[in-house]
Amino acid sequence: EVQLLESGGGLVQPGGSLRLSCAASGFTFSSYAMSWVRQAPGKGLEWVSSVSGSGDSTYYADSVKGRFTISRDSSKNTLYLQMNSLRAEDTAVYYCAKQIGGSSFFDYWGQGTLVTVSS
Amino acid sequence: QSVLTQSPSASGTPGQRVTISCSGSTSNIGSNIVNWYQQLPGMAPKLLIHSNNQRPSGVPDRFSASKSGTSASLAISGLQSEDEADYYCAAWDDSLNGVVFGGGTKLTVL
């Protein structure tokens, strides 16, 4: 059974940093691209970033480029999102998702972790 | 403003058929597969339709989807109360080099 468990969310001040983790199980982690998708309170889904199965290729939404870094550790079956220079508009539930190919096909999602950026 | 355009809301009575549309452009829907997600209240999104019109195992055949040109649509027949949810379309965008979502359609079962 595929499981994705996010952690690391919380309250952070504007300009601060936070690292999210997503522990994966139930599939061969290194064989699949992974992504982060976020949802601001009361708003729709917004893709944040993707990383290839090997970790060699990364992609970012313009809204986070230069501030967020996606990475993965296949020895720990864990996906990460390092978030720096956080802004109020980054406040959202962050979901990790298992991705099929380089597409918008996300076949499994985690339960999400809430990030609140506020002073 | 989302890159993919969806009507904000849709509604129907139990047993009816409803359609949700998703409009994009040649750089996204026009050249890549469309996927649909269902988000029940307070829950994480769930894959509903992949590869334009394929249902994952476990998704009832009441749900169907199609794509034509730069638009896609999701149809739900035999509407049930448990179908009340937000529905999102998504596609890869070749110009943005990333995934784009529709703004979501809130389906109300009257």
mmCIF file of C-alpha atoms in Angstrom:
data_model
loop_
_atom_site.group_PDB
_atom_site.id
_atom_site.type_symbol
_atom_site.label_atom_id
_atom_site.label_comp_id
_atom_site.label_asym_id
_atom_site.label_seq_id
_atom_site.Cartn_x
_atom_site.Cartn_y
_atom_site.Cartn_z
ATOM 1 C CA GLU A 1 0.000 0.000 0.000
ATOM 2 C CA VAL A 2 1.400 3.371 -1.035
ATOM 3 C CA GLN A 3 1.737 5.819 1.837
ATOM 4 C CA LEU A 4 2.987 9.401 1.834
ATOM 5 C CA LEU A 5 3.393 11.131 5.181
ATOM 6 C CA GLU A 6 4.289 14.807 5.299
ATOM 7 C CA SER A 7 5.810 16.546 8.298
ATOM 8 C CA GLY A 8 7.616 19.750 9.201
ATOM 9 C CA GLY A 9 4.827 22.275 8.875
ATOM 10 C CA GLY A 10 4.185 24.968 11.454
ATOM 11 C CA LEU A 11 4.163 28.668 12.207
ATOM 12 C CA VAL A 12 7.076 30.730 10.899
ATOM 13 C CA GLN A 13 7.700 34.451 10.680
ATOM 14 C CA PRO A 14 7.957 36.242 7.333
ATOM 15 C CA GLY A 15 11.470 35.892 5.977
ATOM 16 C CA GLY A 16 12.013 32.681 7.894
ATOM 17 C CA SER A 17 12.766 29.151 6.733
ATOM 18 C CA LEU A 18 11.173 25.743 7.074
ATOM 19 C CA ARG A 19 11.928 22.269 5.730
ATOM 20 C CA LEU A 20 9.123 19.904 4.874
ATOM 21 C CA SER A 21 9.590 16.153 4.649
ATOM 22 C CA CYS A 22 7.527 13.452 2.996
ATOM 23 C CA ALA A 23 8.190 9.847 4.008
ATOM 24 C CA ALA A 24 7.211 7.428 1.263
ATOM 25 C CA SER A 25 6.505 3.708 1.445
ATOM 26 C CA GLY A 26 4.820 0.955 -0.548
ATOM 27 C CA PHE A 27 6.577 1.584 -3.861
ATOM 28 C CA THR A 28 10.060 1.819 -5.351
ATOM 29 C CA PHE A 29 10.736 5.420 -4.394
ATOM 30 C CA SER A 30 13.669 6.023 -6.749
ATOM 31 C CA SER A 31 11.616 4.981 -9.788
ATOM 32 C CA TYR A 32 9.127 7.815 -9.589
ATOM 33 C CA ALA A 33 9.114 11.567 -9.853
ATOM 34 C CA MET A 34 7.678 13.342 -6.841
ATOM 35 C CA SER A 35 6.030 16.713 -6.398
ATOM 36 C CA TRP A 36 4.805 19.253 -3.908
ATOM 37 C CA VAL A 37 1.391 20.842 -4.415
ATOM 38 C CA ARG A 38 -0.027 23.462 -2.066
ATOM 39 C CA GLN A 39 -3.452 24.845 -1.249
ATOM 40 C CA ALA A 40 -3.904 28.213 0.436
ATOM 41 C CA PRO A 41 -6.848 28.452 2.854
ATOM 42 C CA GLY A 42 -10.092 28.426 0.896
ATOM 43 C CA LYS A 43 -8.256 28.411 -2.433
ATOM 44 C CA GLY A 44 -7.477 25.957 -5.203
ATOM 45 C CA LEU A 45 -4.531 23.676 -5.847
ATOM 46 C CA GLU A 46 -1.194 25.158 -6.910
ATOM 47 C CA TRP A 47 1.736 23.074 -8.138
ATOM 48 C CA VAL A 48 4.950 24.074 -6.371
ATOM 49 C CA SER A 49 7.793 21.831 -7.510
ATOM 50 C CA SER A 50 8.732 18.447 -8.978
ATOM 51 C CA VAL A 51 11.848 16.290 -8.924
ATOM 52 C CA SER A 52 12.718 13.364 -11.156
ATOM 53 C CA GLY A 53 13.211 9.869 -9.813
ATOM 54 C CA SER A 54 16.988 10.211 -9.941
ATOM 55 C CA GLY A 55 16.895 13.676 -8.412
ATOM 56 C CA ASP A 56 18.823 15.092 -11.358
ATOM 57 C CA SER A 57 16.003 17.222 -12.715
ATOM 58 C CA THR A 58 13.980 19.735 -10.750
ATOM 59 C CA TYR A 59 11.156 22.077 -11.704
ATOM 60 C CA TYR A 60 9.654 25.024 -9.872
ATOM 61 C CA ALA A 61 6.670 27.311 -10.123
ATOM 62 C CA ASP A 62 7.670 30.910 -10.776
ATOM 63 C CA SER A 63 6.131 31.903 -7.436
ATOM 64 C CA VAL A 64 8.748 29.917 -5.491
ATOM 65 C CA LYS A 65 11.736 29.834 -7.842
ATOM 66 C CA GLY A 66 14.899 30.960 -6.084
ATOM 67 C CA ARG A 67 13.346 30.556 -2.623
ATOM 68 C CA PHE A 68 12.352 26.876 -2.443
ATOM 69 C CA THR A 69 14.515 23.816 -3.107
ATOM 70 C CA ILE A 70 13.153 20.334 -3.711
ATOM 71 C CA SER A 71 15.322 17.284 -3.055
ATOM 72 C CA ARG A 72 15.053 13.598 -2.302
ATOM 73 C CA ASP A 73 16.996 10.954 -0.413
ATOM 74 C CA SER A 74 16.375 7.514 -1.875
ATOM 75 C CA SER A 75 18.259 5.843 0.990
ATOM 76 C CA LYS A 76 15.584 7.204 3.326
ATOM 77 C CA ASN A 77 12.651 7.122 0.857
ATOM 78 C CA THR A 78 12.038 10.752 1.724
ATOM 79 C CA LEU A 79 11.168 13.854 -0.272
ATOM 80 C CA TYR A 80 12.057 17.306 1.013
ATOM 81 C CA LEU A 81 11.098 20.908 0.387
ATOM 82 C CA GLN A 82 13.421 23.540 1.796
ATOM 83 C CA MET A 83 11.534 26.827 1.991
ATOM 84 C CA ASN A 84 13.457 30.061 2.517
ATOM 85 C CA SER A 85 12.465 33.735 2.531
ATOM 86 C CA LEU A 86 8.909 32.752 3.366
ATOM 87 C CA ARG A 87 6.083 35.187 2.686
ATOM 88 C CA ALA A 88 2.532 35.459 3.963
ATOM 89 C CA GLU A 89 1.302 34.221 0.589
ATOM 90 C CA ASP A 90 3.162 30.925 1.120
ATOM 91 C CA THR A 91 0.658 30.056 3.856
ATOM 92 C CA ALA A 92 -0.985 26.833 2.714
ATOM 93 C CA VAL A 93 -1.407 23.129 3.220
ATOM 94 C CA TYR A 94 1.479 21.454 1.410
ATOM 95 C CA TYR A 95 0.845 18.042 -0.130
ATOM 96 C CA CYS A 96 3.443 15.681 -1.481
ATOM 97 C CA ALA A 97 2.358 13.561 -4.403
ATOM 98 C CA LYS A 98 3.738 10.594 -6.336
ATOM 99 C CA GLN A 99 3.997 11.541 -9.972
ATOM 100 C CA ILE A 100 3.747 9.409 -13.088
ATOM 101 C CA GLY A 101 6.212 10.613 -15.689
ATOM 102 C CA GLY A 102 6.769 14.272 -16.320
ATOM 103 C CA SER A 103 3.102 15.138 -16.299
ATOM 104 C CA SER A 104 0.227 16.275 -14.112
ATOM 105 C CA PHE A 105 -0.589 12.644 -13.282
ATOM 106 C CA PHE A 106 -0.410 12.368 -9.478
ATOM 107 C CA ASP A 107 -1.648 8.931 -8.489
ATOM 108 C CA TYR A 108 -1.124 9.187 -4.731
ATOM 109 C CA TRP A 109 -1.237 12.132 -2.347
ATOM 110 C CA GLY A 110 -0.241 12.612 1.270
ATOM 111 C CA GLN A 111 -2.583 14.086 3.873
ATOM 112 C CA GLY A 112 -0.803 17.449 3.844
ATOM 113 C CA THR A 113 1.029 19.618 6.340
ATOM 114 C CA LEU A 114 0.040 23.187 7.183
ATOM 115 C CA VAL A 115 2.542 26.004 6.854
ATOM 116 C CA THR A 116 1.540 29.354 8.342
ATOM 117 C CA VAL A 117 3.682 32.414 7.669
ATOM 118 C CA SER A 118 2.772 35.174 10.071
ATOM 119 C CA SER A 119 4.324 37.542 12.577
ATOM 120 C CA GLN B 1 -5.977 33.644 -12.109
ATOM 121 C CA SER B 2 -5.492 29.999 -13.025
ATOM 122 C CA VAL B 3 -3.954 28.972 -16.344
ATOM 123 C CA LEU B 4 -6.740 26.417 -16.850
ATOM 124 C CA THR B 5 -10.259 27.839 -16.647
ATOM 125 C CA GLN B 6 -13.068 26.081 -14.839
ATOM 126 C CA SER B 7 -16.493 27.336 -13.833
ATOM 127 C CA PRO B 8 -16.404 28.031 -10.079
ATOM 128 C CA SER B 9 -19.547 26.059 -9.360
ATOM 129 C CA ALA B 10 -21.909 23.406 -10.666
ATOM 130 C CA SER B 11 -24.954 21.722 -9.222
ATOM 131 C CA GLY B 12 -27.445 18.960 -9.836
ATOM 132 C CA THR B 13 -30.015 16.800 -8.156
ATOM 133 C CA PRO B 14 -29.505 13.138 -7.295
ATOM 134 C CA GLY B 15 -29.587 10.969 -10.393
ATOM 135 C CA GLN B 16 -28.848 13.825 -12.792
ATOM 136 C CA ARG B 17 -25.875 14.150 -15.096
ATOM 137 C CA VAL B 18 -23.558 17.109 -14.707
ATOM 138 C CA THR B 19 -20.611 18.265 -16.763
ATOM 139 C CA ILE B 20 -17.592 20.258 -15.645
ATOM 140 C CA SER B 21 -15.474 21.973 -18.259
ATOM 141 C CA CYS B 22 -11.809 22.904 -18.327
ATOM 142 C CA SER B 23 -10.364 25.291 -20.889
ATOM 143 C CA GLY B 24 -6.696 25.745 -21.643
ATOM 144 C CA SER B 25 -4.352 26.438 -24.526
ATOM 145 C CA THR B 26 -2.065 24.742 -27.027
ATOM 146 C CA SER B 27 0.818 24.711 -24.530
ATOM 147 C CA ASN B 28 -1.068 22.675 -21.946
ATOM 148 C CA ILE B 29 -4.278 20.804 -22.766
ATOM 149 C CA GLY B 30 -3.605 21.054 -26.475
ATOM 150 C CA SER B 31 -0.367 19.084 -26.234
ATOM 151 C CA ASN B 32 -0.479 17.100 -22.991
ATOM 152 C CA ILE B 33 -2.727 14.727 -21.131
ATOM 153 C CA VAL B 34 -5.395 16.023 -18.790
ATOM 154 C CA ASN B 35 -5.964 14.601 -15.335
ATOM 155 C CA TRP B 36 -8.862 15.209 -12.983
ATOM 156 C CA TYR B 37 -8.858 15.273 -9.186
ATOM 157 C CA GLN B 38 -11.661 15.096 -6.648
ATOM 158 C CA GLN B 39 -11.261 16.785 -3.281
ATOM 159 C CA LEU B 40 -13.854 15.917 -0.693
ATOM 160 C CA PRO B 41 -14.375 18.478 2.095
ATOM 161 C CA GLY B 42 -11.427 18.504 4.488
ATOM 162 C CA MET B 43 -9.566 15.797 2.588
ATOM 163 C CA ALA B 44 -6.528 15.553 0.348
ATOM 164 C CA PRO B 45 -7.116 15.497 -3.411
ATOM 165 C CA LYS B 46 -7.649 12.115 -5.018
ATOM 166 C CA LEU B 47 -6.949 11.061 -8.606
ATOM 167 C CA LEU B 48 -10.286 10.676 -10.395
ATOM 168 C CA ILE B 49 -9.397 10.447 -14.099
ATOM 169 C CA HIS B 50 -5.955 10.138 -15.689
ATOM 170 C CA SER B 51 -4.613 10.300 -19.224
ATOM 171 C CA ASN B 52 -7.634 12.258 -20.515
ATOM 172 C CA ASN B 53 -10.245 9.556 -19.982
ATOM 173 C CA GLN B 54 -8.925 6.651 -17.888
ATOM 174 C CA ARG B 55 -10.490 5.722 -14.567
ATOM 175 C CA PRO B 56 -8.188 4.330 -11.867
ATOM 176 C CA SER B 57 -9.407 1.140 -10.270
ATOM 177 C CA GLY B 58 -12.074 1.862 -7.679
ATOM 178 C CA VAL B 59 -13.500 4.925 -9.418
ATOM 179 C CA PRO B 60 -17.126 4.268 -10.417
ATOM 180 C CA ASP B 61 -17.951 4.274 -14.111
ATOM 181 C CA ARG B 62 -20.396 7.107 -13.393
ATOM 182 C CA PHE B 63 -17.328 9.316 -13.856
ATOM 183 C CA SER B 64 -16.084 9.883 -17.388
ATOM 184 C CA ALA B 65 -13.970 12.475 -19.161
ATOM 185 C CA SER B 66 -12.941 13.592 -22.596
ATOM 186 C CA LYS B 67 -10.600 16.008 -24.310
ATOM 187 C CA SER B 68 -10.904 17.903 -27.556
ATOM 188 C CA GLY B 69 -8.367 20.426 -28.758
ATOM 189 C CA THR B 70 -7.595 22.804 -25.917
ATOM 190 C CA SER B 71 -10.585 21.865 -23.765
ATOM 191 C CA ALA B 72 -11.530 18.962 -21.553
ATOM 192 C CA SER B 73 -14.625 17.961 -19.670
ATOM 193 C CA LEU B 74 -15.605 15.726 -16.786
ATOM 194 C CA ALA B 75 -19.052 14.148 -16.682
ATOM 195 C CA ILE B 76 -20.746 12.647 -13.665
ATOM 196 C CA SER B 77 -23.876 10.637 -14.305
ATOM 197 C CA GLY B 78 -26.312 9.272 -11.726
ATOM 198 C CA LEU B 79 -25.275 12.045 -9.347
ATOM 199 C CA GLN B 80 -25.016 11.015 -5.694
ATOM 200 C CA SER B 81 -24.754 13.057 -2.517
ATOM 201 C CA GLU B 82 -21.239 11.746 -1.905
ATOM 202 C CA ASP B 83 -20.126 13.349 -5.170
ATOM 203 C CA GLU B 84 -20.354 16.761 -3.509
ATOM 204 C CA ALA B 85 -16.751 17.942 -3.700
ATOM 205 C CA ASP B 86 -14.301 20.219 -5.478
ATOM 206 C CA TYR B 87 -13.071 19.017 -8.857
ATOM 207 C CA TYR B 88 -9.811 20.125 -10.474
ATOM 208 C CA CYS B 89 -8.372 19.593 -13.927
ATOM 209 C CA ALA B 90 -4.604 19.597 -14.456
ATOM 210 C CA ALA B 91 -2.103 19.436 -17.291
ATOM 211 C CA TRP B 92 1.588 19.926 -17.902
ATOM 212 C CA ASP B 93 2.348 23.266 -19.543
ATOM 213 C CA ASP B 94 5.205 23.223 -22.048
ATOM 214 C CA SER B 95 5.693 27.004 -21.946
ATOM 215 C CA LEU B 96 5.782 27.246 -18.155
ATOM 216 C CA ASN B 97 7.642 23.934 -17.823
ATOM 217 C CA GLY B 98 5.402 22.925 -14.966
ATOM 218 C CA VAL B 99 2.005 21.640 -13.923
ATOM 219 C CA VAL B 100 -1.019 23.894 -14.147
ATOM 220 C CA PHE B 101 -4.322 23.356 -12.375
ATOM 221 C CA GLY B 102 -7.763 24.724 -13.034
ATOM 222 C CA GLY B 103 -9.234 26.944 -10.357
ATOM 223 C CA GLY B 104 -11.568 24.166 -9.283
ATOM 224 C CA THR B 105 -15.305 23.588 -9.579
ATOM 225 C CA LYS B 106 -17.387 23.189 -6.462
ATOM 226 C CA LEU B 107 -20.107 20.637 -7.134
ATOM 227 C CA THR B 108 -23.238 20.879 -5.023
ATOM 228 C CA VAL B 109 -25.785 18.069 -4.943
ATOM 229 C CA LEU B 110 -29.129 19.696 -4.291
#
